[in-house]
CSV table of C-alpha atoms in Angstrom, one decimal:
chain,number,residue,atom,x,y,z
M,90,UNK,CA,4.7,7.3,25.2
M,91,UNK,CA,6.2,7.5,21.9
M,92,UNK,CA,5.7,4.9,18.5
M,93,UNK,CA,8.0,2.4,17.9
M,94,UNK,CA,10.7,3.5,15.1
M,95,UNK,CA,9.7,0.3,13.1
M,96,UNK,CA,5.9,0.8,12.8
M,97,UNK,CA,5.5,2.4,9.7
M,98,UNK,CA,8.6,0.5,8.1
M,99,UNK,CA,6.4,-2.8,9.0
M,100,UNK,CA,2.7,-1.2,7.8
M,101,UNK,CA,5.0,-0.8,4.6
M,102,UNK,CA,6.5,-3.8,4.1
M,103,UNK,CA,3.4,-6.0,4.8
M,104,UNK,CA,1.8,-4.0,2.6
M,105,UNK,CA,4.1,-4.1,-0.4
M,106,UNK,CA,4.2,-8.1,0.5
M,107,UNK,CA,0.5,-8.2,-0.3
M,108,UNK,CA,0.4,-5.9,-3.6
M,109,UNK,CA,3.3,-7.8,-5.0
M,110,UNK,CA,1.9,-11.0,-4.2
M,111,UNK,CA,-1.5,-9.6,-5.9
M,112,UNK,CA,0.7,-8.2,-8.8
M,113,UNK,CA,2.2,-12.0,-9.2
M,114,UNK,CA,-1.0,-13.5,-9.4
M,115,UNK,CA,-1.9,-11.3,-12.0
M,116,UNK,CA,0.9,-11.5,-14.0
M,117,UNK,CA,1.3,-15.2,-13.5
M,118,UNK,CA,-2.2,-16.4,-12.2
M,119,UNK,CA,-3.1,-18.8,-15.5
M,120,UNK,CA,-0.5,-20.9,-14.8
M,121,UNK,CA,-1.5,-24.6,-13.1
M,122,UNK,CA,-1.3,-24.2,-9.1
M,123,UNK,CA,1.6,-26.3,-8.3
M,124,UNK,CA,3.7,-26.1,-5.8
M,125,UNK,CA,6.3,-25.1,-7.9
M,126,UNK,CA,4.0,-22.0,-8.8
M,127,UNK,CA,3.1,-21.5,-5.0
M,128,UNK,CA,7.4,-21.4,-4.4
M,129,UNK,CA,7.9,-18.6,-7.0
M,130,UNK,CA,5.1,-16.8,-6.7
M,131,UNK,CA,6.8,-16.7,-3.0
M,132,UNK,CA,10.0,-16.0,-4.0
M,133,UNK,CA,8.8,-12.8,-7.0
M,134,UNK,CA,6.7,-12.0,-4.8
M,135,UNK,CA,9.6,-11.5,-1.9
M,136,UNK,CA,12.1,-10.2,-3.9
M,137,UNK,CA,9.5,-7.5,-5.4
M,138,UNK,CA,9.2,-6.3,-2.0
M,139,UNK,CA,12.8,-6.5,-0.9
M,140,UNK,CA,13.4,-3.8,-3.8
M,141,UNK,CA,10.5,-1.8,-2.9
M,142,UNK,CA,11.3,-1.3,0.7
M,143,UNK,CA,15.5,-0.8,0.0
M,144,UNK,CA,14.4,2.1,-2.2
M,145,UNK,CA,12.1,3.0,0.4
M,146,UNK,CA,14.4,2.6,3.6
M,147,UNK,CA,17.3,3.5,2.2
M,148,UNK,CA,18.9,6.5,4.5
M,149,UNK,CA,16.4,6.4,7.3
M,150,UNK,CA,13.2,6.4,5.5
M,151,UNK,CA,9.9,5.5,7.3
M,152,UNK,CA,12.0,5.7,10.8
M,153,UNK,CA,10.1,7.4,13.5
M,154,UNK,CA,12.1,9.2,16.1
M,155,UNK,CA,10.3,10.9,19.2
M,156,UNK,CA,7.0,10.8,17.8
M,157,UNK,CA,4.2,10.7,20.3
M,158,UNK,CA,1.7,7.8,20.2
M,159,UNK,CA,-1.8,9.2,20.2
M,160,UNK,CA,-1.2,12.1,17.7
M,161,UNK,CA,0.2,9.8,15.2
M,162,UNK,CA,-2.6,7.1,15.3
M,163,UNK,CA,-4.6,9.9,14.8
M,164,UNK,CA,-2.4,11.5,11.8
M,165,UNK,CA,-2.1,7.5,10.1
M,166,UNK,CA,-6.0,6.8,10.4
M,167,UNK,CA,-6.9,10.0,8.7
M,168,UNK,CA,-4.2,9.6,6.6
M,169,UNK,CA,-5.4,5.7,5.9
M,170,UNK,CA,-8.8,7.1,5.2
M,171,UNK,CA,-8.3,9.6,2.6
M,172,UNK,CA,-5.9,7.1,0.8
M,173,UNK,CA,-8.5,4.6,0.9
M,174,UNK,CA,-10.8,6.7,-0.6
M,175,UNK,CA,-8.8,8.0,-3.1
M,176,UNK,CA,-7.3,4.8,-4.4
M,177,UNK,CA,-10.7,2.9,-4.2
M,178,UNK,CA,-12.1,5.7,-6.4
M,179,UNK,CA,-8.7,5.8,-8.9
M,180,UNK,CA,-9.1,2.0,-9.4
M,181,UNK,CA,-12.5,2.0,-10.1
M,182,UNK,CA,-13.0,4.4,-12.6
M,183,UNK,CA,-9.4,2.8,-13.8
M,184,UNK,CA,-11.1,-0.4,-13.8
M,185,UNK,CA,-14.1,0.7,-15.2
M,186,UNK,CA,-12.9,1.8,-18.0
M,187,UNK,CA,-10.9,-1.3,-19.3
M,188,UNK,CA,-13.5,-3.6,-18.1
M,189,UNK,CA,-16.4,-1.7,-19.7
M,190,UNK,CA,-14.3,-1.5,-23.0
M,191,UNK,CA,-13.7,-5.3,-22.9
M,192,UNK,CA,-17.3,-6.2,-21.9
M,193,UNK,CA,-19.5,-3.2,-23.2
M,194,UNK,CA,-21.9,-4.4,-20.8
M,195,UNK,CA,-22.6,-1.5,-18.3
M,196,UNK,CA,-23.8,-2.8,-15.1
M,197,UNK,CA,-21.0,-6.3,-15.1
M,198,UNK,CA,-17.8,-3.8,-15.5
M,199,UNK,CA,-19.2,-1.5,-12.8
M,200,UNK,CA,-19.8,-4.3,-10.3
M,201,UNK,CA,-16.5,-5.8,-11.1
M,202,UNK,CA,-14.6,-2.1,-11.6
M,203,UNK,CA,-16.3,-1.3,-7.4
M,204,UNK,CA,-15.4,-5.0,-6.9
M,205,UNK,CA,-11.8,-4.5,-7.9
M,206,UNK,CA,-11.4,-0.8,-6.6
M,207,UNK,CA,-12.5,-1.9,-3.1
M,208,UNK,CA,-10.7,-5.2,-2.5
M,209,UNK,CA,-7.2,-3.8,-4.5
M,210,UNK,CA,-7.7,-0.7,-2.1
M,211,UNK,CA,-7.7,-2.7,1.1
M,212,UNK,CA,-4.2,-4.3,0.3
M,213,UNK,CA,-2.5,-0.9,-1.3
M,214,UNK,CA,-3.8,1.9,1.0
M,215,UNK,CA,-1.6,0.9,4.4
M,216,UNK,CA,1.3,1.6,2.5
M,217,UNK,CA,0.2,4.3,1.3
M,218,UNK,CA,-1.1,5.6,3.7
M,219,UNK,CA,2.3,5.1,5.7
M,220,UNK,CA,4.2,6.9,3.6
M,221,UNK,CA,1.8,9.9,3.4
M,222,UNK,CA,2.2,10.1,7.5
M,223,UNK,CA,5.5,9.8,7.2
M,224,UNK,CA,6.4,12.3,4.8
M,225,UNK,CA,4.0,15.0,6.8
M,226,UNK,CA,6.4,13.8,10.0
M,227,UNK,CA,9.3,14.7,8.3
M,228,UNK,CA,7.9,17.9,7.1
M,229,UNK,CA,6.9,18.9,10.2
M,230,UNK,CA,9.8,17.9,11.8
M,231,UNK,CA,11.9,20.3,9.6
M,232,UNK,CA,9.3,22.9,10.2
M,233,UNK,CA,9.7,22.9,13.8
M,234,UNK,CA,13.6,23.1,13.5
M,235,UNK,CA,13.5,25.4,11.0
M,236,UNK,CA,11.8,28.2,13.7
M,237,UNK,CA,14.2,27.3,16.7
C-alpha cells in the first residue's frame, strides 16, 4: 500500500494556515475583535499561505509517488520529532532572550520563553517536519536511480 500523493502537500498547507494565522495575530492582535478583524485576519491569513505553498508546490514539490505507507510514517514521525525538538528549543532560547531583556525578571521570561517555544512548536513543526521527509524522499529517490 502506498501514501497518498497529497499527504504531505496537506500536513503543509494546514500547517502554514496555522503559523500565518498565529503570525496575523501577532502582527495585528491589538486591534478591537470585530468581525471585520475576524474577516481579514482570514483573508492575510489565506493569502499568506496561498504564497507559501505556490513557492512550495511549484513543479511537483511535496508530491509523493510510489512511496510505501509504513516506511514513511515511520520516516515523518522521526522526522516530526527531531523538528519538534529542535524548534521548541530554537524558540525558547529565542524567546528567552527578548523576553528576559524586556522583563529582567528570570523565572517570568523563562516560563513564558518554554510557554512560547512549546505551543509555537506545535503549530510550525508539521510543516516542517514535512518538508524534511520530503526532501530525504527525493534524495533517496535520486540515489536509488542514480545506481541503476
Amino acid at each position: 500500500m502506498n501514501t497518498p500523493t497529497q499527504t504531505l502537500r496537506v500536513v503543509f498547507a494546514a500547517s502554514a494556515f496555522a503559523t500565518s494565522v498565529i503570525l496575523v495575530l501577532f502582527v495585528r492582535g491589538r486591534a478591537e475583535w470585530t468581525t471585520a478583524f475576524w474577516l481579514q485576519l482570514a483573508a492575510a491569513s489565506l493569502a499568506l499561505c496561498a504564497g507559501v505553498c505556490f513557492v512550495m508546490f511549484r513543479k511537483g514539490g511535496m508530491r509523493l509517488v510510489g512511496v510505501p505507507l509504513w516506511p514513511f510514517v515511520r520516516l515523518f514521525l522521526r522526522q516530526l520529532a527531531i523538528v519538534y525538538a529542535v524548534l521548541a528549543i530554537a524558540i525558547t532560547a529565542l524567546a528567552l532572550a527578548i523576553i528576559y531583556a524586556i522583563t529582567r525578571s528570570g523565572p517570568n521570561a523563562l516560563a513564558l520563553a518554554v510557554l512560547a517555544g512549546l505551543w509555537l512548536s506545535l503549530w510550525l513543526a508539521p510543516g516542517v517536519a514535512a518538508l524534511t521527509t520530503w526532501r530525504r524522499l527525493r534524495r533517496a529517490t535520486v540515489g536509488d536511480i542514480g545506481q541503476t
